[in-house]
Coordinates of C-alpha atoms in Angstrom, one line a residue:
M23 CA 62.8 234.2 249.1
D24 CA 60.7 231.0 249.2
S25 CA 62.5 228.4 251.4
D26 CA 62.0 225.6 248.8
Y27 CA 63.4 227.7 246.1
A28 CA 66.3 228.6 248.2
Q29 CA 67.0 225.0 248.9
A30 CA 66.9 224.3 245.1
V31 CA 69.4 227.0 244.2
C32 CA 71.6 227.3 247.2
P33 CA 74.1 224.8 248.7
S34 CA 73.2 223.3 252.0
N35 CA 75.3 226.0 253.8
C36 CA 73.8 228.9 251.8
E37 CA 72.7 230.5 255.1
N38 CA 76.3 231.0 255.7
H39 CA 76.8 233.0 252.4
N40 CA 76.0 236.5 251.9
L41 CA 73.2 237.7 249.6
Q42 CA 75.7 238.7 246.9
S43 CA 77.1 235.2 246.7
V44 CA 73.6 233.7 246.3
L45 CA 72.7 236.2 243.6
A46 CA 75.9 235.5 241.7
E47 CA 75.3 231.7 241.6
V48 CA 71.7 232.2 240.6
R49 CA 72.9 234.5 237.7
A50 CA 75.4 231.9 236.6
R51 CA 72.8 229.1 236.6
L52 CA 70.4 231.3 234.6
Q53 CA 73.1 232.1 232.1
Q54 CA 73.9 228.4 231.6
E55 CA 70.2 227.6 231.1
T56 CA 69.8 230.4 228.6
L57 CA 72.9 229.2 226.7
R58 CA 71.6 225.6 226.7
H59 CA 68.2 226.8 225.2
Q60 CA 70.1 228.9 222.7
E61 CA 72.2 226.0 221.6
T62 CA 69.1 223.8 221.3
A63 CA 67.4 226.4 219.2
E64 CA 70.4 226.7 217.0
R65 CA 70.6 222.9 216.6
L66 CA 66.9 222.8 215.7
D67 CA 67.4 225.6 213.2
L68 CA 70.3 223.7 211.7
I69 CA 68.3 220.5 211.5
S70 CA 65.3 222.3 210.0
H71 CA 67.6 223.9 207.4
V72 CA 69.3 220.6 206.5
V73 CA 65.9 218.8 206.2
N74 CA 64.5 221.7 204.1
K75 CA 67.5 221.7 201.8
A76 CA 67.9 217.9 201.6
H77 CA 67.8 216.3 198.1
F78 CA 65.1 213.8 199.3
S79 CA 61.6 214.9 200.0
V80 CA 60.2 215.0 203.5
M81 CA 56.6 215.0 204.8
I82 CA 55.3 215.1 208.3
T83 CA 51.6 214.5 209.1
D84 CA 49.6 214.3 212.3
A85 CA 48.0 211.0 213.5
D86 CA 45.0 211.8 211.2
Q87 CA 47.4 212.1 208.1
Q88 CA 46.9 215.9 207.9
I89 CA 50.0 217.4 206.4
L90 CA 52.0 219.6 208.8
Y91 CA 55.3 220.0 207.0
I92 CA 57.0 219.4 203.7
N93 CA 60.5 220.4 202.6
E94 CA 61.6 222.1 199.4
A95 CA 62.5 218.7 197.7
Y96 CA 58.9 217.6 198.1
T97 CA 57.8 220.7 196.2
R98 CA 60.4 220.1 193.5
L99 CA 59.3 216.5 193.2
T100 CA 55.6 217.0 193.3
G101 CA 55.0 220.5 192.1
L102 CA 53.0 221.3 195.2
S103 CA 53.8 224.0 197.7
F104 CA 53.1 223.9 201.4
A105 CA 50.1 226.2 200.8
D106 CA 48.8 223.6 198.4
V107 CA 49.0 220.7 200.8
K108 CA 48.6 222.2 204.3
G109 CA 45.8 220.4 206.1
K110 CA 45.4 217.9 203.3
T111 CA 46.3 214.2 203.2
P112 CA 48.9 212.4 201.1
K113 CA 46.1 211.3 198.8
I114 CA 46.5 214.6 197.0
N115 CA 49.4 212.9 195.1
Q116 CA 47.7 209.6 194.3
S117 CA 48.2 208.5 190.7
G118 CA 45.3 206.1 190.3
R119 CA 47.8 203.5 189.1
H120 CA 47.5 201.4 192.2
K121 CA 44.5 199.4 193.3
K122 CA 42.8 200.0 196.6
E123 CA 44.2 196.7 197.8
F124 CA 47.8 198.2 197.4
Y125 CA 47.0 201.1 199.8
R126 CA 45.1 198.8 202.2
N127 CA 48.1 196.5 202.5
L128 CA 50.4 199.5 202.9
W129 CA 48.4 200.8 205.9
L130 CA 47.9 197.4 207.4
H131 CA 51.7 196.9 207.4
L132 CA 52.3 200.4 208.7
L133 CA 49.8 200.1 211.6
D134 CA 51.2 196.6 212.5
S135 CA 54.9 197.3 212.4
G136 CA 55.1 201.1 212.5
Y137 CA 57.1 201.2 209.2
W138 CA 56.5 200.7 205.4
E139 CA 58.9 201.0 202.6
G140 CA 58.5 200.5 198.8
E141 CA 58.1 202.0 195.4
I142 CA 54.9 203.9 194.5
W143 CA 53.5 205.9 191.6
D144 CA 52.4 209.5 192.3
K145 CA 50.9 212.2 190.1
R146 CA 51.7 215.9 189.7
P147 CA 49.1 218.7 189.2
D148 CA 50.1 218.8 185.5
S149 CA 49.0 215.1 185.3
S150 CA 52.5 213.8 184.8
Y151 CA 53.4 210.6 186.6
F152 CA 56.5 209.8 188.6
M153 CA 57.7 206.9 190.6
K154 CA 59.4 207.4 193.9
H155 CA 60.9 205.2 196.7
L156 CA 58.9 205.9 199.9
A157 CA 59.6 205.2 203.5
I158 CA 57.0 205.9 206.2
E159 CA 57.6 205.7 210.0
A160 CA 55.0 206.1 212.7
I161 CA 56.2 208.5 215.5
K162 CA 54.8 207.5 218.9
N163 CA 54.7 209.1 222.4
E164 CA 55.8 207.6 225.7
Q165 CA 52.5 205.8 225.9
G166 CA 53.0 204.2 222.6
I167 CA 50.3 206.2 220.8
T168 CA 51.0 207.4 217.3
T169 CA 51.1 211.1 217.2
H170 CA 52.7 211.7 213.8
Y171 CA 53.9 210.1 210.6
F172 CA 57.2 210.9 209.1
S173 CA 58.1 210.0 205.5
I174 CA 61.0 210.5 203.2
S175 CA 61.0 209.7 199.4
S176 CA 63.4 209.9 196.5
D177 CA 62.6 210.3 192.8
L178 CA 63.1 207.1 190.8
S179 CA 62.3 208.7 187.4
E180 CA 65.8 208.8 186.1
Q181 CA 66.5 205.3 187.4
K182 CA 63.3 204.0 185.7
R183 CA 64.2 205.7 182.5
T184 CA 67.6 204.0 182.6
E185 CA 66.0 200.7 183.3
E186 CA 63.4 201.2 180.6
E187 CA 66.2 202.0 178.1
L188 CA 68.1 198.9 179.0
E189 CA 64.9 196.9 178.7
R190 CA 64.2 198.4 175.3
L191 CA 67.7 197.7 174.0
T192 CA 67.5 194.1 175.3
H193 CA 64.0 193.3 174.0
Y194 CA 63.2 195.7 171.2
D195 CA 64.7 196.1 167.7
P196 CA 66.4 199.5 167.6
L197 CA 65.5 200.0 163.9
T198 CA 61.7 199.3 163.9
N199 CA 61.1 199.5 167.6
L200 CA 59.2 196.2 167.4
P201 CA 59.9 193.4 169.9
N202 CA 63.0 191.4 168.9
R203 CA 63.4 187.6 168.9
I204 CA 64.1 187.5 172.7
L205 CA 60.8 189.2 173.7
F206 CA 59.0 187.3 171.0
R207 CA 60.0 184.0 172.5
N208 CA 59.0 185.2 176.0
R209 CA 55.6 186.3 174.6
L210 CA 55.1 183.0 172.8
G211 CA 55.7 181.0 175.9
H212 CA 53.3 183.3 177.9
E213 CA 50.6 182.7 175.3
F214 CA 51.1 178.9 175.5
L215 CA 50.3 179.2 179.2
I216 CA 47.2 181.2 178.6
S217 CA 46.1 178.7 175.9
N218 CA 46.6 175.8 178.3
R219 CA 44.7 177.6 181.0
H220 CA 41.7 178.4 178.8
N221 CA 41.9 175.3 176.6
S222 CA 42.3 177.5 173.5
R223 CA 44.6 177.8 170.5
T224 CA 47.5 180.2 169.8
G225 CA 48.4 181.0 166.2
L226 CA 51.9 181.8 165.0
L227 CA 52.3 183.6 161.7
L228 CA 55.9 183.8 160.3
M229 CA 56.4 186.4 157.5
N230 CA 59.3 186.8 155.2
L231 CA 59.7 189.7 152.6
D232 CA 60.0 188.5 149.1
R233 CA 62.9 189.8 147.0
F234 CA 64.2 192.0 149.8
K235 CA 67.8 191.0 149.2
I236 CA 67.5 192.2 145.6
I237 CA 66.2 195.5 146.8
N238 CA 68.8 195.8 149.5
D239 CA 71.6 195.0 147.0
A240 CA 70.2 197.5 144.4
F241 CA 69.6 200.5 146.7
G242 CA 72.0 199.8 149.6
F243 CA 71.7 198.9 153.3
A244 CA 70.4 202.4 154.3
A245 CA 67.6 202.1 151.8
G246 CA 66.9 198.6 153.0
D247 CA 66.6 199.8 156.6
Q248 CA 64.3 202.6 155.5
L249 CA 62.1 200.0 153.8
L250 CA 62.0 197.8 156.9
V251 CA 60.9 200.8 159.0
Q252 CA 58.0 201.5 156.5
V253 CA 57.0 197.8 156.5
A254 CA 57.0 197.6 160.3
E255 CA 54.8 200.7 160.5
R256 CA 52.3 199.3 158.0
L257 CA 52.1 196.0 159.8
R258 CA 51.5 197.8 163.1
H259 CA 48.4 199.4 161.6
R260 CA 47.2 196.1 160.1
V261 CA 47.0 194.3 163.4
R262 CA 44.3 195.0 166.0
G263 CA 43.9 194.3 169.7
T264 CA 41.0 192.0 168.9
D265 CA 43.4 189.8 166.9
L266 CA 46.3 189.7 169.3
L267 CA 44.9 190.4 172.8
A268 CA 41.7 188.3 173.1
R269 CA 41.8 188.7 176.9
Q270 CA 42.9 192.3 177.0
E271 CA 42.3 192.8 180.7
Q272 CA 45.0 190.2 181.6
R273 CA 47.8 191.9 179.7
T274 CA 49.7 195.1 180.0
E275 CA 51.5 194.9 176.6
R276 CA 50.7 197.2 173.7
D277 CA 48.9 195.6 170.8
S278 CA 52.1 195.7 168.8
D279 CA 54.1 193.8 171.4
L280 CA 52.9 190.6 169.8
V281 CA 54.2 191.7 166.4
S282 CA 58.0 191.2 166.3
R283 CA 61.0 191.5 164.0
I284 CA 62.9 188.3 164.6
G285 CA 65.5 188.5 161.9
G286 CA 66.7 190.6 158.9
D287 CA 63.5 190.6 156.9
D288 CA 61.5 188.2 159.1
F289 CA 58.5 189.2 161.1
S290 CA 56.3 187.1 163.5
F291 CA 52.8 187.5 164.7
I292 CA 51.3 185.8 167.7
L293 CA 47.5 185.3 167.6
S294 CA 46.1 184.7 171.0
E295 CA 43.2 182.4 171.9
L296 CA 41.9 181.7 168.4
R297 CA 38.3 180.7 168.1
A298 CA 39.2 178.6 165.1
P299 CA 42.4 178.1 163.1
E300 CA 40.6 179.7 160.1
D301 CA 40.6 183.0 162.0
A302 CA 44.4 183.2 161.4
A303 CA 43.7 183.3 157.7
V304 CA 41.7 186.5 158.2
V305 CA 44.6 188.1 159.9
A306 CA 47.0 186.8 157.2
R307 CA 45.0 188.4 154.4
R308 CA 44.9 191.7 156.3
L309 CA 48.7 191.6 156.8
L310 CA 49.3 190.8 153.1
S311 CA 47.1 193.8 152.1
A312 CA 49.8 196.0 153.6
F313 CA 51.8 195.3 150.5
I314 CA 49.3 196.4 147.9
E315 CA 50.5 200.0 147.7
P316 CA 54.1 200.7 146.8
F317 CA 56.8 201.8 149.3
E318 CA 58.8 204.9 148.6
V319 CA 62.6 204.4 148.9
C320 CA 65.1 206.9 147.6
G321 CA 62.4 208.7 145.8
E322 CA 61.2 205.7 143.9
D323 CA 58.2 203.5 144.2
I324 CA 59.1 200.0 145.3
Y325 CA 56.6 197.2 145.0
L326 CA 57.1 194.5 147.6
S327 CA 55.3 191.3 148.5
A328 CA 55.5 188.9 151.5
S329 CA 54.9 185.3 152.3
L330 CA 53.3 183.9 155.4
G331 CA 53.5 180.5 157.1
I332 CA 50.9 179.7 159.7
A333 CA 51.1 177.1 162.5
I334 CA 48.6 176.5 165.4
Y335 CA 49.3 175.5 169.0
P336 CA 48.6 172.8 170.2
D337 CA 47.2 171.4 166.9
N338 CA 50.6 171.4 165.1
A339 CA 53.1 171.4 167.9
K340 CA 53.4 171.3 171.7
N341 CA 56.4 173.6 172.2
E342 CA 57.9 176.8 170.9
D343 CA 60.7 175.4 168.8
A344 CA 58.4 172.9 167.2
L345 CA 55.8 175.5 166.4
L346 CA 58.4 177.8 164.9
Q347 CA 59.6 174.9 162.7
C348 CA 56.0 174.2 161.6
S349 CA 55.5 177.8 160.6
E350 CA 58.8 177.8 158.8
T351 CA 57.8 174.7 156.9
A352 CA 54.6 176.3 155.8
L353 CA 56.4 179.5 154.8
D354 CA 58.9 177.4 152.7
L355 CA 55.9 175.9 150.8
V356 CA 54.6 179.4 150.0
K357 CA 58.0 180.3 148.6
I358 CA 58.1 177.2 146.5
E359 CA 54.6 177.9 145.1
G360 CA 55.6 181.4 144.0
K361 CA 55.5 183.7 147.0
G362 CA 53.1 186.4 147.9
G363 CA 50.5 184.3 149.9
Y364 CA 50.0 182.2 153.0
R365 CA 49.8 178.6 154.0
F366 CA 48.8 176.6 157.0
F367 CA 51.1 173.9 158.3
A368 CA 49.9 170.3 157.8
E369 CA 51.6 167.1 158.7
D370 CA 52.1 166.0 155.2
L371 CA 54.1 169.1 154.5
N372 CA 57.0 167.5 156.3
I373 CA 56.6 164.4 154.1
S374 CA 56.3 165.9 150.7
S375 CA 55.7 169.6 150.1
A376 CA 56.1 169.2 146.4
H377 CA 53.5 166.4 146.3
R378 CA 51.1 168.7 148.2
V379 CA 51.5 171.5 145.8
R380 CA 50.7 169.2 142.8
L381 CA 47.8 167.7 144.7
E382 CA 46.3 171.1 145.4
A383 CA 46.6 172.2 141.8
R384 CA 44.8 169.0 140.7
L385 CA 42.2 169.5 143.4
H386 CA 41.4 173.0 142.0
R387 CA 40.8 171.4 138.6
A388 CA 38.7 168.7 140.1
V389 CA 36.4 171.2 141.7
E390 CA 36.1 173.2 138.5
K391 CA 35.4 170.1 136.4
Q392 CA 33.3 168.2 139.0
E393 CA 35.5 165.1 138.9
F394 CA 34.2 163.8 142.2
E395 CA 31.8 160.9 142.7
L396 CA 29.7 159.8 145.7
Y397 CA 29.7 156.3 146.9
Y398 CA 27.1 155.1 149.4
Q399 CA 27.4 152.6 152.2
P400 CA 24.1 151.0 153.2
K401 CA 22.9 151.0 156.8
L402 CA 20.9 148.1 158.2
D403 CA 18.3 147.9 160.9
L404 CA 19.9 145.2 163.2
K405 CA 16.6 144.0 164.4
T406 CA 14.5 143.7 161.2
K407 CA 17.5 143.4 158.8
E408 CA 15.9 146.1 156.6
L409 CA 17.8 148.7 154.6
V410 CA 17.0 152.0 156.4
G411 CA 19.7 154.4 155.3
M412 CA 23.0 155.1 153.6
E413 CA 26.0 157.2 154.2
A414 CA 27.4 159.4 151.4
L415 CA 31.2 159.0 151.0
L416 CA 33.3 161.2 148.7
R417 CA 35.5 159.6 146.1
W418 CA 37.9 161.1 143.6
P419 CA 38.4 158.7 140.6
Q420 CA 41.4 159.1 138.4
N421 CA 41.8 158.5 134.7
D422 CA 43.8 155.3 135.3
G423 CA 40.9 153.8 137.3
S424 CA 42.5 154.4 140.7
M425 CA 41.0 156.5 143.5
I426 CA 42.7 159.2 145.6
S427 CA 41.7 158.6 149.2
P428 CA 39.7 161.3 151.0
A429 CA 42.3 161.0 153.8
E430 CA 44.9 162.3 151.4
F431 CA 43.0 165.3 149.9
I432 CA 40.5 166.4 152.5
S433 CA 43.1 168.2 154.7
V434 CA 44.3 170.1 151.6
A435 CA 40.7 171.0 150.8
E436 CA 40.2 172.2 154.4
D437 CA 43.4 174.4 154.3
T438 CA 42.6 176.0 151.0
G439 CA 38.9 176.5 151.6
L440 CA 38.0 174.2 148.7
I441 CA 36.1 172.1 151.2
N442 CA 33.2 174.6 151.0
P443 CA 32.4 174.2 147.3
I444 CA 33.1 170.4 147.5
G445 CA 30.8 170.2 150.5
Q446 CA 28.0 172.0 148.7
W447 CA 28.3 169.7 145.8
I448 CA 28.1 166.7 148.2
I449 CA 25.0 167.9 149.9
Q450 CA 23.2 168.7 146.6
Q451 CA 24.2 165.5 144.9
A452 CA 23.3 163.3 147.9
I453 CA 19.8 164.9 148.1
E454 CA 19.2 164.3 144.4
D455 CA 20.3 160.6 144.7
T456 CA 18.2 160.1 147.8
L457 CA 15.1 161.4 146.0
K458 CA 15.8 159.1 143.1
I459 CA 16.3 155.9 145.2
N460 CA 13.3 156.7 147.4
A461 CA 11.1 157.1 144.4
Q462 CA 11.3 153.4 143.8
R463 CA 11.0 152.3 147.4
Q464 CA 7.9 152.0 149.6
K465 CA 9.8 153.0 152.8
P466 CA 12.1 156.0 152.3
M467 CA 15.8 155.8 153.3
Q468 CA 17.7 158.4 155.2
I469 CA 20.9 159.9 153.8
A470 CA 23.8 160.6 156.2
I471 CA 26.2 163.4 155.1
N472 CA 29.5 164.2 156.9
L473 CA 30.3 167.8 157.7
S474 CA 33.9 169.0 157.9
V475 CA 35.2 171.4 160.5
R476 CA 35.3 174.3 158.1
Q477 CA 31.8 173.6 156.8
F478 CA 30.4 173.4 160.3
R479 CA 31.8 176.8 161.1
N480 CA 30.9 178.4 157.8
P481 CA 28.2 181.0 158.5
A482 CA 26.7 180.3 155.0
L483 CA 26.1 176.6 155.8
I484 CA 22.5 177.1 157.1
S485 CA 21.3 179.2 154.2
T486 CA 23.0 176.8 151.7
I487 CA 21.2 173.7 153.2
A488 CA 17.9 175.6 153.4
H489 CA 18.2 176.4 149.7
F490 CA 18.8 172.8 148.7
I491 CA 15.9 171.6 150.9
R492 CA 13.5 174.1 149.3
S493 CA 14.7 173.6 145.7
S494 CA 14.5 169.8 146.0
D495 CA 11.3 169.6 148.1
I496 CA 12.9 166.8 150.1
N497 CA 11.6 165.9 153.6
P498 CA 14.4 167.4 155.7
A499 CA 14.0 164.6 158.3
L500 CA 15.5 162.3 155.6
I501 CA 18.8 164.2 155.9
E502 CA 21.2 163.4 158.7
F503 CA 24.4 165.4 159.1
E504 CA 27.3 163.7 160.9
I505 CA 29.5 165.8 163.1
T506 CA 32.6 164.5 164.8
E507 CA 32.8 164.5 168.6
S508 CA 36.0 166.7 168.5
M509 CA 34.1 169.4 166.6
L510 CA 31.6 169.7 169.4
M511 CA 34.2 169.9 172.2
D512 CA 36.3 172.6 170.6
K513 CA 33.9 175.5 171.2
V514 CA 30.9 174.1 173.1
D515 CA 28.7 177.2 173.0
E516 CA 29.3 177.9 169.3
A517 CA 28.8 174.2 168.4
R518 CA 25.5 174.1 170.4
Q519 CA 24.2 177.2 168.5
A520 CA 25.2 175.9 165.1
M521 CA 23.5 172.6 165.8
A522 CA 20.4 174.4 167.0
N523 CA 20.3 176.3 163.7
L524 CA 20.6 173.0 161.8
R525 CA 17.8 171.4 163.8
Q526 CA 15.5 174.3 163.0
L527 CA 15.7 173.3 159.3
G528 CA 14.2 169.9 160.3
V529 CA 17.3 167.8 159.6
Q530 CA 18.7 165.1 161.8
L531 CA 22.1 165.3 163.6
A532 CA 24.5 162.5 164.5
I533 CA 27.6 162.5 166.6
D534 CA 30.2 160.6 164.6
D535 CA 33.2 158.6 166.2
F536 CA 31.5 158.7 169.6
G537 CA 33.7 157.5 172.5
T538 CA 37.1 158.5 171.0
G539 CA 38.3 160.2 174.2
Y540 CA 36.6 163.6 174.5
S541 CA 34.7 164.5 177.5
S542 CA 31.4 164.6 175.7
L543 CA 29.2 162.6 178.2
A544 CA 28.8 165.7 180.4
Y545 CA 27.7 167.8 177.4
L546 CA 25.7 165.2 175.5
R547 CA 22.3 166.3 176.8
Q548 CA 23.1 169.9 175.9
F549 CA 23.4 169.1 172.2
P550 CA 20.2 168.7 170.0
V551 CA 21.4 165.3 168.5
N552 CA 19.3 162.4 167.3
T553 CA 21.9 159.7 166.8
L554 CA 25.1 158.4 168.4
K555 CA 27.5 156.6 166.1
I556 CA 29.9 154.3 167.9
D557 CA 33.5 154.6 166.7
Q558 CA 34.6 151.6 164.7
S559 CA 37.7 151.1 166.8
F560 CA 35.6 149.7 169.6
I561 CA 33.7 147.4 167.2
A562 CA 36.9 145.9 165.8
D563 CA 37.8 144.5 169.2
L564 CA 34.5 142.8 169.9
D565 CA 35.7 139.6 168.1
D566 CA 38.7 139.4 170.4
N567 CA 36.6 139.2 173.5
D568 CA 38.1 142.5 174.6
E569 CA 36.1 143.1 177.8
S570 CA 37.0 146.8 177.9
S571 CA 35.7 147.4 174.4
K572 CA 32.5 145.4 175.2
S573 CA 32.0 147.5 178.2
I574 CA 32.4 150.7 176.3
V575 CA 30.1 149.6 173.5
N576 CA 27.4 148.5 176.0
A577 CA 27.8 151.7 177.9
V578 CA 27.4 153.9 174.8
I579 CA 24.4 151.9 173.6
G580 CA 22.8 152.1 177.1
L581 CA 23.5 155.8 177.2
G582 CA 21.9 156.4 173.8
V583 CA 18.9 154.3 174.6
G584 CA 18.5 156.1 177.9
L585 CA 18.6 159.4 176.2
K586 CA 16.2 158.1 173.5
L587 CA 18.8 158.5 170.8
K588 CA 19.3 156.2 167.8
V589 CA 22.5 154.2 168.1
V590 CA 24.6 153.3 165.0
A591 CA 27.6 151.0 164.9
E592 CA 30.0 151.5 162.1
G593 CA 32.8 149.2 161.0
I594 CA 30.9 145.9 161.4
E595 CA 33.0 143.2 159.7
T596 CA 31.8 139.9 161.1
E597 CA 28.5 138.2 161.8
E598 CA 29.6 137.8 165.4
Q599 CA 30.0 141.6 165.8
M600 CA 26.6 142.2 164.3
N601 CA 24.9 139.7 166.6
L602 CA 26.6 141.1 169.7
L603 CA 25.6 144.6 168.8
S604 CA 22.0 143.5 168.1
K605 CA 21.7 141.8 171.5
A606 CA 23.1 144.8 173.2
G607 CA 20.3 146.9 171.8
C608 CA 22.2 148.8 169.0
H609 CA 19.6 150.0 166.4
I610 CA 21.5 150.3 163.2
G611 CA 24.8 148.9 161.7
Q612 CA 27.0 149.5 158.8
G613 CA 30.3 148.0 157.7
F614 CA 31.9 145.7 155.1
H615 CA 30.0 142.6 156.5
I616 CA 26.8 144.3 155.6
A617 CA 27.9 146.1 152.4
R618 CA 30.9 147.9 151.1
P619 CA 30.6 151.5 149.8
M620 CA 29.3 151.4 146.2
P621 CA 28.5 153.8 143.3
F622 CA 24.9 155.0 143.1
D623 CA 23.9 152.8 140.2
Q624 CA 24.9 149.7 142.2
L625 CA 22.9 151.1 145.2
L626 CA 19.8 151.2 143.1
K627 CA 20.1 147.5 142.5
Y628 CA 21.1 146.7 146.1
G629 CA 17.7 146.6 147.7

């Protein structure tokens, strides 16, 4: 027997024992060691059995993420057996719902701290998705080197289903499955934030079903509910993502999430990032078309109509409650008029809805009977004092000799679309009058014609003007269209293109009300304009020695001269104002001090 081994297994006085005693002790030691290994193996078998039968899934990989072990729960959760995953990496389960940055952050945290925990989407072989709670821990050896990764995960599908059901009950109407008033208010506030960020508009359409109470009373509540479900389904099909989700990539909602049932027979529609308020009218007409065909209730055909009120953020209101009130006011007007249509909110609706209804009816008749008249305000060369142009101004004379101010009816004409036929008449009449007055003058005068917002955005404007130019044979350079500063700033690219199209016709373009607070200086050189027209509010203060107004006027004149633009000052009411403007280099002036607006027959005698 080796002496070292003998020392290891025998007591110090083993030499005094006989061989049998030594062998007996060795046997006892071997039995103890065998028993210890057996107990360890049993414990390992027990642990392996427990882990394999655990309700949570377990995965073990090596340091290179190659899968070494999975338990039965993993197979039940993922649908993958050990044969499917052996030697592969956990990427085999990736759902594609997380961005690369998510996984990059996961591994950075795991490598840094040795641990990561969170919720993650995975995918089964049958392409079904499931969410799980995952915890990963790095296993390191005595030298601190990672040798394995151990992960456990639990299925969150049932929990998510419960949460989603609670979410649905909280935010969705159980009858129509449309968002309810709570979710609608959340969505509306979210759209306001997007509008503010992108300097755009948000439209709100409020719909109420006409005569629904009568139908409900006649056929019963069950039939009424059935009708509401049919209405909701049709409205879903009438809205499109392009109407409601202008920036689709920034949202996760369904298209229908911005269509809501907010009351018994009340529905709302949020129109995101409108290019122009008129776009809301396109959607309104499409929604109303859902009621052309009858609905079937209790085996009978039911004909239903709806009324819509439209309000625009931030044009009509600056917060959710105020915008809702505006749309309700517009909706009330539709109901008063006879239902089955739509209305935009306008400020004067709050003052007198009935007056507006009567005014609109009269305006329709005025367009049909051509009751309008053009007045002209002369424009003077401030240096030579010669008459060089005139501005066409619309007037609506009444039978009693009075006039209805354009400020009163132009907004109604804009909302109803009547501004387009009125605007066409203005352009045609102004061209005819210009040809007549220039026929008796040695030096021709230029005519200035104002374009409204709706006209400027009307795709037919260019062809209409081109037709009038060709049919009259007028020199297009004698026509100047005035466009307000705000119209240019609303949609810069669209405005620039529209102005370029006008300039191709050979007409002149002027920016009206220049200096009224829009950031146009930075864009001025981008627009193909010929004339700057200083807003009369600055001219009015020149008599009062208002230094700020003088500075603004001088700056605008200097800017125009520097850009080789013609500068016009409107609202001149005193000789002192005219002299100050002339000395500052302003080219042309108009105002009551020079001449008041006058009918065409008076203009013929004026000069």
